[in-house]
């Protein structure tokens, strides 16, 4: 396989493009967002896990090779034209699969992509869907849309589903050493998809169908969502009981079998956990089954920002202050440590609730320079906590020294357990 096409150059697609190009493949990288294409053309990465230097070399090589170029060596050609994909032997679809306002699957981007792809699809190409979705999407939605080309899935072109398992910011498990699940609509489709991923992954896990592959991804995310909800519910209970949840989790984690550690926090963020489980909940209704665990976990996790704000209120009350007019610094606003991704971040809800209560807010986050829609910009840590009535550790980035907050703010509310082991009178934990 010499040329790989990738549609959707976000958190999933761009690292994939770099991985294939790093293995000497020519990557035709398609996105509909002109601003992203401009950044790529300038060799500028907008994904923290992808360094600009490596990217710009590959893009330069791609521009030199062009669409029809056959120069040896890896390269990336950023383009908005689906027509350029005709040169690819395999095409990976990595477009967003969000929820609608009614919390139902929004397959708009996926459908739009398939419609455009069907106009340029060639005999013999392999198409793999990587976007997370409900079981049945590849066979029931993607295949018919691509067959508008006049080609038949599984006969004239290969079709498979392979879920992306990337964990942004993580360095111990990468695309290379994380096993890759693959399910094809025929055995030949699965075999070709396997051949493709063997270029960039050490271990391929074949399953018997795209449906099994689609559901395996949802199971992984539902597992996390349910377990996070469980420990969050216990955190709300231990708060009333006067027991330290962190100590409890720590103690339970010493069991060498039958227990897996999950930590409480201000709620679930990111593109996956707050969204993906509801793809299955929606699909399950078609089969007359209400997936209670999914709904319950969603409900508990959505309560967490409210619980955290009520803790903030109590922390201020204990030093004789009201939220109205209090100076509150949020430390870390992205949805997880070490990255700048704000999607569904619980910090957004916490900011909204504290603003409604009349707090004077500022934030420090080395990964999020500004929250323009909220009219806020990150301020230096020292400046954020100096004279703050309350500092709230919403997301604990490893590069932030939280002891500075303990020294600067009247009270620190730690929602991530990073102050454990620090003996300070002015710290309150979740
Ligand atoms: N971010 C993660 O950690 C992660 C992990 C596993 C799976 N996923 C899944 O992977 C998929 C992509 O997620 P992401 O985080 O990379 O999204 P993203 O929003 O970062 O990137 C998607 C890209 O697709 C582009 N796009 C949208 N419609 C398009 C179209 N019709 N044609 C061409 N390009 C189009 C967008 O401009 C964007 O650049 C989703 O289904 C998501 O659930 C994400």
Short mmCIF file of C-alpha atoms and ligand atoms in Angstrom, two decimals:
data_model
loop_
_atom_site.label_atom_id
_atom_site.label_comp_id
_atom_site.label_asym_id
_atom_site.label_seq_id
_atom_site.Cartn_x
_atom_site.Cartn_y
_atom_site.Cartn_z
CA UNK A 1 0.00 0.00 0.00
CA UNK A 2 1.57 3.26 -1.13
CA UNK A 3 -1.07 5.98 -0.79
CA UNK A 4 -3.52 6.46 2.07
CA UNK A 5 -6.37 8.99 2.15
CA UNK A 6 -7.60 10.44 5.41
CA UNK A 7 -10.82 12.46 5.69
CA UNK A 8 -11.15 14.65 8.80
CA UNK A 9 -7.88 16.00 10.19
CA UNK A 10 -8.72 16.48 13.86
CA UNK A 11 -7.56 14.77 17.04
CA UNK A 12 -7.91 11.38 15.34
CA UNK A 13 -7.15 12.03 11.68
CA UNK A 14 -4.06 14.22 11.93
CA UNK A 15 -2.00 11.87 14.16
CA UNK A 16 -3.03 9.01 11.83
CA UNK A 17 -1.85 10.99 8.81
CA UNK A 18 1.51 11.62 10.49
CA UNK A 19 1.82 7.96 11.51
CA UNK A 20 1.30 6.67 7.96
CA UNK A 21 3.56 9.33 6.46
CA UNK A 22 6.24 8.49 9.04
CA UNK A 23 6.13 4.95 7.67
CA UNK A 24 6.92 6.23 4.20
CA UNK A 25 3.34 6.43 2.89
CA UNK A 26 1.93 9.23 0.79
CA UNK A 27 -1.08 10.64 2.65
CA UNK A 28 -3.83 12.60 0.91
CA UNK A 29 -5.28 14.50 3.87
CA UNK A 30 -8.76 15.93 3.28
CA UNK A 31 -10.61 18.40 5.50
CA UNK A 32 -13.51 20.75 4.87
CA UNK A 33 -12.19 23.38 7.29
CA UNK A 34 -10.20 25.90 5.25
CA UNK A 35 -8.51 27.39 8.34
CA UNK A 36 -7.12 23.97 9.27
CA UNK A 37 -5.86 23.43 5.73
CA UNK A 38 -4.13 26.82 5.84
CA UNK A 39 -2.41 25.93 9.10
CA UNK A 40 -1.31 22.60 7.67
CA UNK A 41 -0.01 24.28 4.52
CA UNK A 42 2.04 26.56 6.74
CA UNK A 43 3.33 23.47 8.60
CA UNK A 44 1.60 24.53 11.82
CA UNK A 45 0.08 21.83 13.99
CA UNK A 46 -3.10 22.52 15.96
CA UNK A 47 -3.01 19.16 17.78
CA UNK A 48 -0.79 19.02 20.85
CA UNK A 49 0.37 15.45 20.20
CA UNK A 50 1.60 16.37 16.71
CA UNK A 51 4.78 18.48 16.70
CA UNK A 52 4.83 21.22 14.03
CA UNK A 53 8.39 20.42 13.02
CA UNK A 54 7.69 16.82 11.97
CA UNK A 55 4.42 17.88 10.36
CA UNK A 56 5.92 20.68 8.28
CA UNK A 57 8.58 18.38 6.81
CA UNK A 58 5.92 15.87 5.75
CA UNK A 59 3.69 18.61 4.30
CA UNK A 60 6.61 20.09 2.35
CA UNK A 61 7.33 16.64 0.93
CA UNK A 62 3.63 16.30 0.05
CA UNK A 63 3.57 19.61 -1.80
CA UNK A 64 6.65 18.61 -3.78
CA UNK A 65 5.14 15.23 -4.67
CA UNK A 66 1.67 16.68 -5.52
CA UNK A 67 -1.38 14.45 -5.97
CA UNK A 68 0.04 12.38 -8.77
CA UNK A 69 3.59 12.48 -7.45
CA UNK A 70 5.27 9.18 -6.85
CA UNK A 71 8.38 10.36 -5.09
CA UNK A 72 9.61 7.87 -2.54
CA UNK A 73 9.33 8.71 1.17
CA UNK A 74 6.49 9.75 3.39
CA UNK A 75 4.47 12.88 2.77
CA UNK A 76 1.18 14.60 3.61
CA UNK A 77 -0.82 16.55 1.06
CA UNK A 78 -3.48 18.69 2.80
CA UNK A 79 -6.42 19.31 0.49
CA UNK A 80 -10.09 20.22 0.46
CA UNK A 81 -10.74 18.26 -2.74
CA UNK A 82 -12.25 14.80 -2.47
CA UNK A 83 -11.17 14.25 -6.09
CA UNK A 84 -7.57 13.98 -4.85
CA UNK A 85 -8.54 10.77 -3.03
CA UNK A 86 -8.67 8.85 -6.30
CA UNK A 87 -4.93 8.31 -5.91
CA UNK A 88 -5.42 6.49 -2.57
CA UNK A 89 -5.62 2.74 -2.14
CA UNK A 90 -7.20 3.09 1.30
CA UNK A 91 -9.37 5.90 2.71
CA UNK A 92 -9.95 6.41 6.43
CA UNK A 93 -12.95 8.42 7.62
CA UNK A 94 -12.29 10.38 10.83
CA UNK A 95 -15.02 13.02 10.83
CA UNK A 96 -16.94 14.09 13.97
CA UNK A 97 -19.96 12.16 15.25
CA UNK A 98 -21.55 14.47 17.84
CA UNK A 99 -25.04 14.52 19.33
CA UNK A 100 -27.93 16.73 18.21
CA UNK A 101 -29.51 19.14 20.69
CA UNK A 102 -31.94 16.34 21.57
CA UNK A 103 -29.00 14.08 22.41
CA UNK A 104 -29.49 11.87 19.38
CA UNK A 105 -26.70 10.75 16.98
CA UNK A 106 -25.77 13.48 14.52
CA UNK A 107 -24.37 11.64 11.52
CA UNK A 108 -24.41 14.80 9.36
CA UNK A 109 -20.64 14.95 8.84
CA UNK A 110 -20.38 11.21 8.21
CA UNK A 111 -23.27 11.22 5.73
CA UNK A 112 -21.90 14.32 3.97
CA UNK A 113 -18.48 12.68 3.73
CA UNK A 114 -19.90 9.46 2.26
CA UNK A 115 -22.00 11.38 -0.27
CA UNK A 116 -18.95 13.27 -1.48
CA UNK A 117 -16.75 10.19 -1.39
CA UNK A 118 -19.24 8.18 -3.46
CA UNK A 119 -18.67 10.62 -6.34
CA UNK A 120 -14.95 9.82 -6.49
CA UNK A 121 -14.82 6.24 -5.18
CA UNK A 122 -12.85 3.85 -7.38
CA UNK A 123 -12.98 0.10 -7.92
CA UNK A 124 -10.59 -1.70 -5.56
CA UNK A 125 -10.33 1.00 -2.88
CA UNK A 126 -10.58 0.19 0.83
CA UNK A 127 -12.74 2.48 2.99
CA UNK A 128 -12.45 2.29 6.78
CA UNK A 129 -14.69 4.23 9.15
CA UNK A 130 -12.89 5.32 12.33
CA UNK A 131 -15.50 7.75 13.65
CA UNK A 132 -17.20 6.40 16.77
CA UNK A 133 -20.79 5.37 16.10
CA UNK A 134 -23.59 2.92 16.97
CA UNK A 135 -23.50 -0.71 15.78
CA UNK A 136 -24.95 -0.99 12.31
CA UNK A 137 -23.75 2.36 10.94
CA UNK A 138 -21.08 1.00 8.60
CA UNK A 139 -23.32 -1.62 7.03
CA UNK A 140 -26.67 0.20 7.09
CA UNK A 141 -25.69 3.83 6.52
CA UNK A 142 -22.18 4.05 5.08
CA UNK A 143 -22.38 1.15 2.60
CA UNK A 144 -25.57 2.32 0.80
CA UNK A 145 -24.27 5.90 0.58
CA UNK A 146 -20.99 4.73 -0.97
CA UNK A 147 -22.86 2.35 -3.28
CA UNK A 148 -24.45 5.41 -4.90
CA UNK A 149 -21.17 5.32 -6.82
CA UNK A 150 -22.47 2.26 -8.68
CA UNK A 151 -19.86 0.10 -6.94
CA UNK A 152 -20.89 -2.67 -4.55
CA UNK A 153 -19.47 -2.83 -1.01
CA UNK A 154 -17.55 -6.02 -0.37
CA UNK A 155 -17.39 -6.73 -4.10
CA UNK A 156 -16.05 -3.68 -5.92
CA UNK A 157 -14.60 -1.92 -2.90
CA UNK A 158 -13.70 -3.02 0.61
CA UNK A 159 -15.43 -1.59 3.67
CA UNK A 160 -14.52 -1.96 7.34
CA UNK A 161 -14.85 -0.28 10.72
CA UNK A 162 -11.91 0.23 13.06
CA UNK A 163 -12.40 2.32 16.20
CA UNK A 164 -9.82 4.90 17.17
CA UNK A 165 -8.51 4.47 20.71
CA UNK A 166 -6.22 7.50 20.89
CA UNK A 167 -5.99 9.11 24.30
CA UNK A 168 -4.81 12.67 23.63
CA UNK A 169 -1.78 13.66 25.69
CA UNK A 170 -0.84 10.07 26.47
CA UNK A 171 2.69 8.93 25.65
CA UNK A 172 2.92 5.38 27.07
CA UNK A 173 0.16 4.02 24.83
CA UNK A 174 0.20 5.35 21.29
CA UNK A 175 -1.28 4.30 17.97
CA UNK A 176 1.66 1.92 17.54
CA UNK A 177 1.37 -0.10 20.73
CA UNK A 178 -2.39 0.08 21.33
CA UNK A 179 -4.10 -2.98 19.81
CA UNK A 180 -6.37 -2.04 16.90
CA UNK A 181 -9.79 -3.67 16.55
CA UNK A 182 -10.91 -4.26 12.96
CA UNK A 183 -14.19 -5.62 11.57
CA UNK A 184 -14.93 -5.87 7.84
CA UNK A 185 -18.23 -6.42 6.04
CA UNK A 186 -16.56 -9.43 4.39
CA UNK A 187 -13.50 -11.45 5.35
CA UNK A 188 -11.62 -9.97 2.43
CA UNK A 189 -12.49 -6.46 3.68
CA UNK A 190 -11.18 -7.32 7.15
CA UNK A 191 -7.99 -8.81 5.70
CA UNK A 192 -7.28 -5.66 3.70
CA UNK A 193 -7.96 -3.42 6.65
CA UNK A 194 -5.63 -5.55 8.72
CA UNK A 195 -2.90 -5.21 6.09
CA UNK A 196 -3.36 -1.43 6.21
CA UNK A 197 -3.15 -1.06 9.98
CA UNK A 198 -0.19 -3.39 10.28
CA UNK A 199 1.81 -0.53 8.77
CA UNK A 200 1.29 1.60 11.89
CA UNK A 201 0.10 -0.75 14.67
CA UNK A 202 1.89 -3.64 16.34
CA UNK A 203 -1.22 -5.67 17.13
CA UNK A 204 -4.44 -6.05 15.17
CA UNK A 205 -7.53 -7.54 16.83
CA UNK A 206 -9.82 -8.89 14.13
CA UNK A 207 -13.52 -9.26 14.98
CA UNK A 208 -16.18 -10.95 12.90
CA UNK A 209 -18.15 -7.86 11.81
CA UNK A 210 -18.15 -4.07 11.74
CA UNK A 211 -21.01 -4.19 14.28
CA UNK A 212 -18.76 -5.98 16.82
CA UNK A 213 -16.01 -3.41 16.21
CA UNK A 214 -18.47 -0.50 16.52
CA UNK A 215 -19.89 -1.83 19.77
CA UNK A 216 -16.47 -2.65 21.27
CA UNK A 217 -15.58 1.05 21.15
CA UNK A 218 -18.85 2.00 22.81
CA UNK A 219 -18.38 -0.65 25.51
CA UNK A 220 -14.96 0.81 26.35
CA UNK A 221 -16.37 4.30 26.75
CA UNK A 222 -19.52 3.21 28.59
CA UNK A 223 -17.34 1.22 30.99
CA UNK A 224 -15.40 4.36 31.83
CA UNK A 225 -18.48 6.55 32.05
CA UNK A 226 -20.29 4.15 34.42
CA UNK A 227 -17.27 3.68 36.68
CA UNK A 228 -16.55 7.40 36.85
CA UNK A 229 -20.21 7.96 37.75
CA UNK A 230 -19.99 5.34 40.49
CA UNK A 231 -17.02 6.98 42.16
CA UNK A 232 -18.55 10.44 41.66
CA UNK A 233 -21.74 9.32 43.39
CA UNK A 234 -19.67 7.96 46.26
CA UNK A 235 -17.80 11.30 46.41
CA UNK A 236 -21.12 13.09 46.96
CA UNK A 237 -22.01 10.58 49.67
CA UNK A 238 -18.63 10.71 51.44
CA UNK A 239 -18.91 14.50 51.43
CA UNK A 240 -22.01 14.20 53.60
CA UNK A 241 -20.51 11.41 55.70
CA UNK A 242 -17.29 13.30 56.37
CA UNK A 243 -15.11 10.57 54.82
CA UNK A 244 -12.21 11.35 52.47
CA UNK A 245 -13.09 9.76 49.07
CA UNK A 246 -9.47 9.92 47.92
CA UNK A 247 -8.35 7.88 50.90
CA UNK A 248 -11.10 5.34 50.17
CA UNK A 249 -10.15 5.03 46.50
CA UNK A 250 -6.49 4.69 47.45
CA UNK A 251 -7.24 1.95 49.93
CA UNK A 252 -9.55 0.01 47.58
CA UNK A 253 -6.91 0.25 44.84
CA UNK A 254 -4.52 -1.85 46.90
CA UNK A 255 -6.66 -4.91 46.09
CA UNK A 256 -4.55 -6.78 43.55
CA UNK A 257 -7.56 -8.23 41.67
CA UNK A 258 -11.23 -7.50 40.99
CA UNK A 259 -10.97 -3.73 41.38
CA UNK A 260 -10.03 -1.01 38.92
CA UNK A 261 -9.19 2.48 40.06
CA UNK A 262 -11.34 5.39 38.89
CA UNK A 263 -11.11 8.85 40.40
CA UNK A 264 -13.84 11.35 41.17
CA UNK A 265 -13.80 14.74 39.49
CA UNK A 266 -15.86 17.74 38.44
CA UNK A 267 -17.68 15.81 35.68
CA UNK A 268 -16.96 14.24 32.33
CA UNK A 269 -15.61 16.16 29.38
CA UNK A 270 -14.11 15.62 25.97
CA UNK A 271 -15.65 14.45 22.78
CA UNK A 272 -16.01 10.80 23.78
CA UNK A 273 -17.43 10.00 27.20
CA UNK A 274 -20.25 12.56 27.39
CA UNK A 275 -21.32 11.71 23.82
CA UNK A 276 -20.58 8.15 22.69
CA UNK A 277 -22.66 6.20 25.23
CA UNK A 278 -25.78 7.99 23.99
CA UNK A 279 -25.20 6.59 20.50
CA UNK A 280 -25.88 3.16 21.97
CA UNK A 281 -28.73 4.34 24.20
CA UNK A 282 -30.42 5.73 21.07
CA UNK A 283 -29.85 2.57 19.05
CA UNK A 284 -31.02 0.34 21.93
CA UNK A 285 -34.45 2.03 21.93
CA UNK A 286 -35.00 0.58 18.46
CA UNK A 287 -34.64 -2.84 20.10
CA UNK A 288 -37.12 -2.00 22.91
CA UNK A 289 -34.43 -1.82 25.54
CA UNK A 290 -33.66 1.12 27.79
CA UNK A 291 -29.94 1.13 28.63
CA UNK A 292 -30.33 2.22 32.26
CA UNK A 293 -26.63 2.23 33.14
CA UNK A 294 -25.83 4.69 30.36
CA UNK A 295 -28.60 7.13 31.30
CA UNK A 296 -27.87 6.89 35.01
CA UNK A 297 -24.13 7.43 34.56
CA UNK A 298 -24.84 10.45 32.37
CA UNK A 299 -27.20 11.88 35.01
CA UNK A 300 -24.74 11.41 37.90
CA UNK A 301 -21.79 12.84 35.96
CA UNK A 302 -23.84 15.85 34.83
CA UNK A 303 -24.61 16.59 38.50
CA UNK A 304 -20.93 16.94 39.40
CA UNK A 305 -20.37 20.59 38.37
CA UNK A 306 -23.38 21.54 40.56
CA UNK A 307 -21.97 19.57 43.47
CA UNK A 308 -18.57 21.26 42.99
CA UNK A 309 -20.13 24.73 42.94
CA UNK A 310 -22.02 23.94 46.11
CA UNK A 311 -18.69 22.90 47.70
CA UNK A 312 -17.19 26.20 46.55
CA UNK A 313 -20.11 28.04 48.15
CA UNK A 314 -19.58 26.20 51.42
CA UNK A 315 -15.81 26.77 51.36
CA UNK A 316 -16.39 30.51 51.05
CA UNK A 317 -19.13 30.45 53.66
CA UNK A 318 -16.71 28.87 56.12
CA UNK A 319 -14.47 31.93 55.87
CA UNK A 320 -17.44 34.30 56.11
CA UNK A 321 -17.75 35.14 52.42
CA UNK A 322 -20.50 34.91 49.85
CA UNK A 323 -19.94 33.87 46.25
CA UNK A 324 -21.27 37.26 45.08
CA UNK A 325 -18.27 39.53 44.74
CA UNK A 326 -15.78 36.81 45.73
CA UNK A 327 -12.58 36.61 43.67
CA UNK A 328 -12.38 33.07 42.36
CA UNK A 329 -9.52 31.66 40.28
CA UNK A 330 -10.06 28.48 38.29
CA UNK A 331 -6.90 26.44 37.75
CA UNK A 332 -7.10 24.29 34.63
CA UNK A 333 -10.17 24.62 32.41
CA UNK A 334 -9.60 22.02 29.67
CA UNK A 335 -11.42 18.75 30.14
CA UNK A 336 -8.34 16.77 31.07
CA UNK A 337 -4.79 17.23 32.27
CA UNK A 338 -2.03 17.95 29.79
CA UNK A 339 -4.23 18.99 26.84
CA UNK A 340 -6.02 22.16 25.73
CA UNK A 341 -9.22 20.50 24.52
CA UNK A 342 -12.25 22.38 25.89
CA UNK A 343 -14.96 20.18 24.38
CA UNK A 344 -17.67 19.50 26.96
CA UNK A 345 -15.27 20.58 29.71
CA UNK A 346 -17.01 20.69 33.11
CA UNK A 347 -15.15 23.97 33.73
CA UNK A 348 -17.60 25.63 31.34
CA UNK A 349 -20.58 24.69 33.52
CA UNK A 350 -18.72 25.66 36.69
CA UNK A 351 -17.92 29.09 35.20
CA UNK A 352 -21.55 29.55 34.15
CA UNK A 353 -22.88 28.64 37.59
CA UNK A 354 -20.37 30.79 39.49
CA UNK A 355 -21.05 33.74 37.20
CA UNK A 356 -24.77 33.40 37.84
CA UNK A 357 -23.98 33.61 41.55
CA UNK A 358 -22.03 36.85 40.99
CA UNK A 359 -18.43 35.64 41.42
CA UNK A 360 -15.52 37.61 39.95
CA UNK A 361 -13.75 34.97 37.90
CA UNK A 362 -10.35 34.51 36.33
CA UNK A 363 -8.51 31.40 35.20
CA UNK A 364 -5.05 30.01 34.64
CA UNK A 365 -4.48 27.27 32.06
CA UNK A 366 -1.18 26.93 30.20
CA UNK A 367 -2.96 24.91 27.48
CA UNK A 368 -5.93 27.26 26.95
CA UNK A 369 -4.76 30.84 26.27
CA UNK A 370 -8.28 32.20 25.91
CA UNK A 371 -11.95 31.38 26.23
CA UNK A 372 -13.07 33.96 23.73
CA UNK A 373 -16.77 33.05 23.80
CA UNK A 374 -16.73 33.77 27.55
CA UNK A 375 -14.56 36.88 27.15
CA UNK A 376 -11.81 35.42 29.33
CA UNK A 377 -8.05 35.05 28.92
CA UNK A 378 -5.68 32.90 30.91
CA UNK A 379 -3.68 34.90 33.45
CA UNK A 380 -0.35 33.96 35.06
CA UNK A 381 -0.70 31.57 37.97
CA UNK A 382 0.74 34.05 40.48
CA UNK A 383 -1.62 36.79 39.30
CA UNK A 384 -4.62 34.44 39.30
CA UNK A 385 -4.22 33.31 42.89
CA UNK A 386 -2.85 36.50 44.45
CA UNK A 387 -5.66 37.96 46.59
CA UNK A 388 -8.06 35.24 45.42
CA UNK A 389 -10.72 34.36 47.96
CA UNK A 390 -10.91 30.91 46.44
CA UNK A 391 -8.83 28.94 43.94
CA UNK A 392 -10.50 25.89 42.42
CA UNK A 393 -8.35 23.14 40.90
CA UNK A 394 -10.70 22.02 38.12
CA UNK A 395 -8.09 20.27 35.97
CA UNK A 396 -4.66 19.51 37.39
CA UNK A 397 -2.12 20.08 34.62
CA UNK A 398 1.22 18.51 35.57
CA UNK A 399 3.06 21.76 34.74
CA UNK A 400 1.08 23.80 37.30
CA UNK A 401 2.51 24.18 40.80
CA UNK A 402 -0.56 23.95 43.00
CA UNK A 403 1.39 24.92 46.10
CA UNK A 404 1.50 28.43 44.64
CA UNK A 405 -2.30 28.45 44.89
CA UNK A 406 -2.21 27.24 48.49
CA UNK A 407 0.16 30.08 49.35
CA UNK A 408 -1.75 32.75 47.41
CA UNK A 409 -5.47 32.06 47.85
CA UNK A 410 -7.49 32.24 51.05
CA UNK A 411 -8.99 28.81 50.32
CA UNK A 412 -8.21 26.15 47.71
CA UNK A 413 -10.90 23.75 46.54
CA UNK A 414 -9.17 20.74 45.01
CA UNK A 415 -11.45 18.75 42.69
CA UNK A 416 -8.64 16.42 41.53
CA UNK A 417 -6.92 15.22 44.68
CA UNK A 418 -3.57 16.83 43.78
CA UNK A 419 -3.16 18.43 47.18
CA UNK A 420 -3.23 15.14 49.03
CA UNK A 421 -0.17 14.81 51.15
CA UNK A 422 0.17 18.58 51.51
CA UNK A 423 -0.44 19.71 55.05
CA UNK A 424 -2.31 23.01 54.68
CA UNK A 425 -5.16 24.47 56.71
CA UNK A 426 -6.76 26.24 53.73
CA UNK A 427 -7.43 23.26 51.45
CA UNK A 428 -10.81 21.62 50.87
CA UNK A 429 -11.08 18.58 48.63
CA UNK A 430 -13.89 17.01 46.61
N1 LIG B 1 -10.70 12.90 20.12
C1 LIG B 1 -10.57 11.69 20.58
O1 LIG B 1 -9.87 11.49 21.56
C2 LIG B 1 -11.26 10.50 19.92
C3 LIG B 1 -10.90 9.22 20.34
C4 LIG B 1 -11.49 8.13 19.72
C5 LIG B 1 -12.47 8.32 18.75
N2 LIG B 1 -12.83 9.57 18.38
C6 LIG B 1 -13.85 9.70 17.32
O2 LIG B 1 -13.19 10.07 16.10
C7 LIG B 1 -14.02 10.93 15.33
C8 LIG B 1 -13.29 12.23 15.05
O3 LIG B 1 -13.03 12.86 16.29
P1 LIG B 1 -11.98 14.03 16.43
O4 LIG B 1 -11.82 14.24 17.89
O5 LIG B 1 -10.78 13.79 15.59
O6 LIG B 1 -12.82 15.24 15.79
P2 LIG B 1 -12.27 16.68 15.36
O7 LIG B 1 -13.44 17.59 15.42
O8 LIG B 1 -11.03 17.01 16.10
O9 LIG B 1 -11.85 16.48 13.83
C9 LIG B 1 -12.75 16.16 12.83
C10 LIG B 1 -12.31 16.86 11.54
O10 LIG B 1 -13.22 16.50 10.50
C11 LIG B 1 -13.42 17.62 9.66
N3 LIG B 1 -14.65 17.43 8.91
C12 LIG B 1 -15.93 17.52 9.34
N4 LIG B 1 -16.77 17.23 8.33
C13 LIG B 1 -16.01 16.95 7.24
C14 LIG B 1 -16.30 16.58 5.91
N5 LIG B 1 -17.55 16.40 5.48
N6 LIG B 1 -15.26 16.40 5.05
C15 LIG B 1 -13.99 16.55 5.47
N7 LIG B 1 -13.66 16.88 6.73
C16 LIG B 1 -14.66 17.08 7.60
C17 LIG B 1 -13.44 18.78 10.63
O11 LIG B 1 -13.16 20.00 9.99
C18 LIG B 1 -12.34 18.38 11.63
O12 LIG B 1 -11.08 18.88 11.25
C19 LIG B 1 -15.30 11.11 16.14
O13 LIG B 1 -16.24 10.15 15.73
C20 LIG B 1 -14.86 10.79 17.56
O14 LIG B 1 -15.92 10.30 18.34
C21 LIG B 1 -12.23 10.67 18.94
#
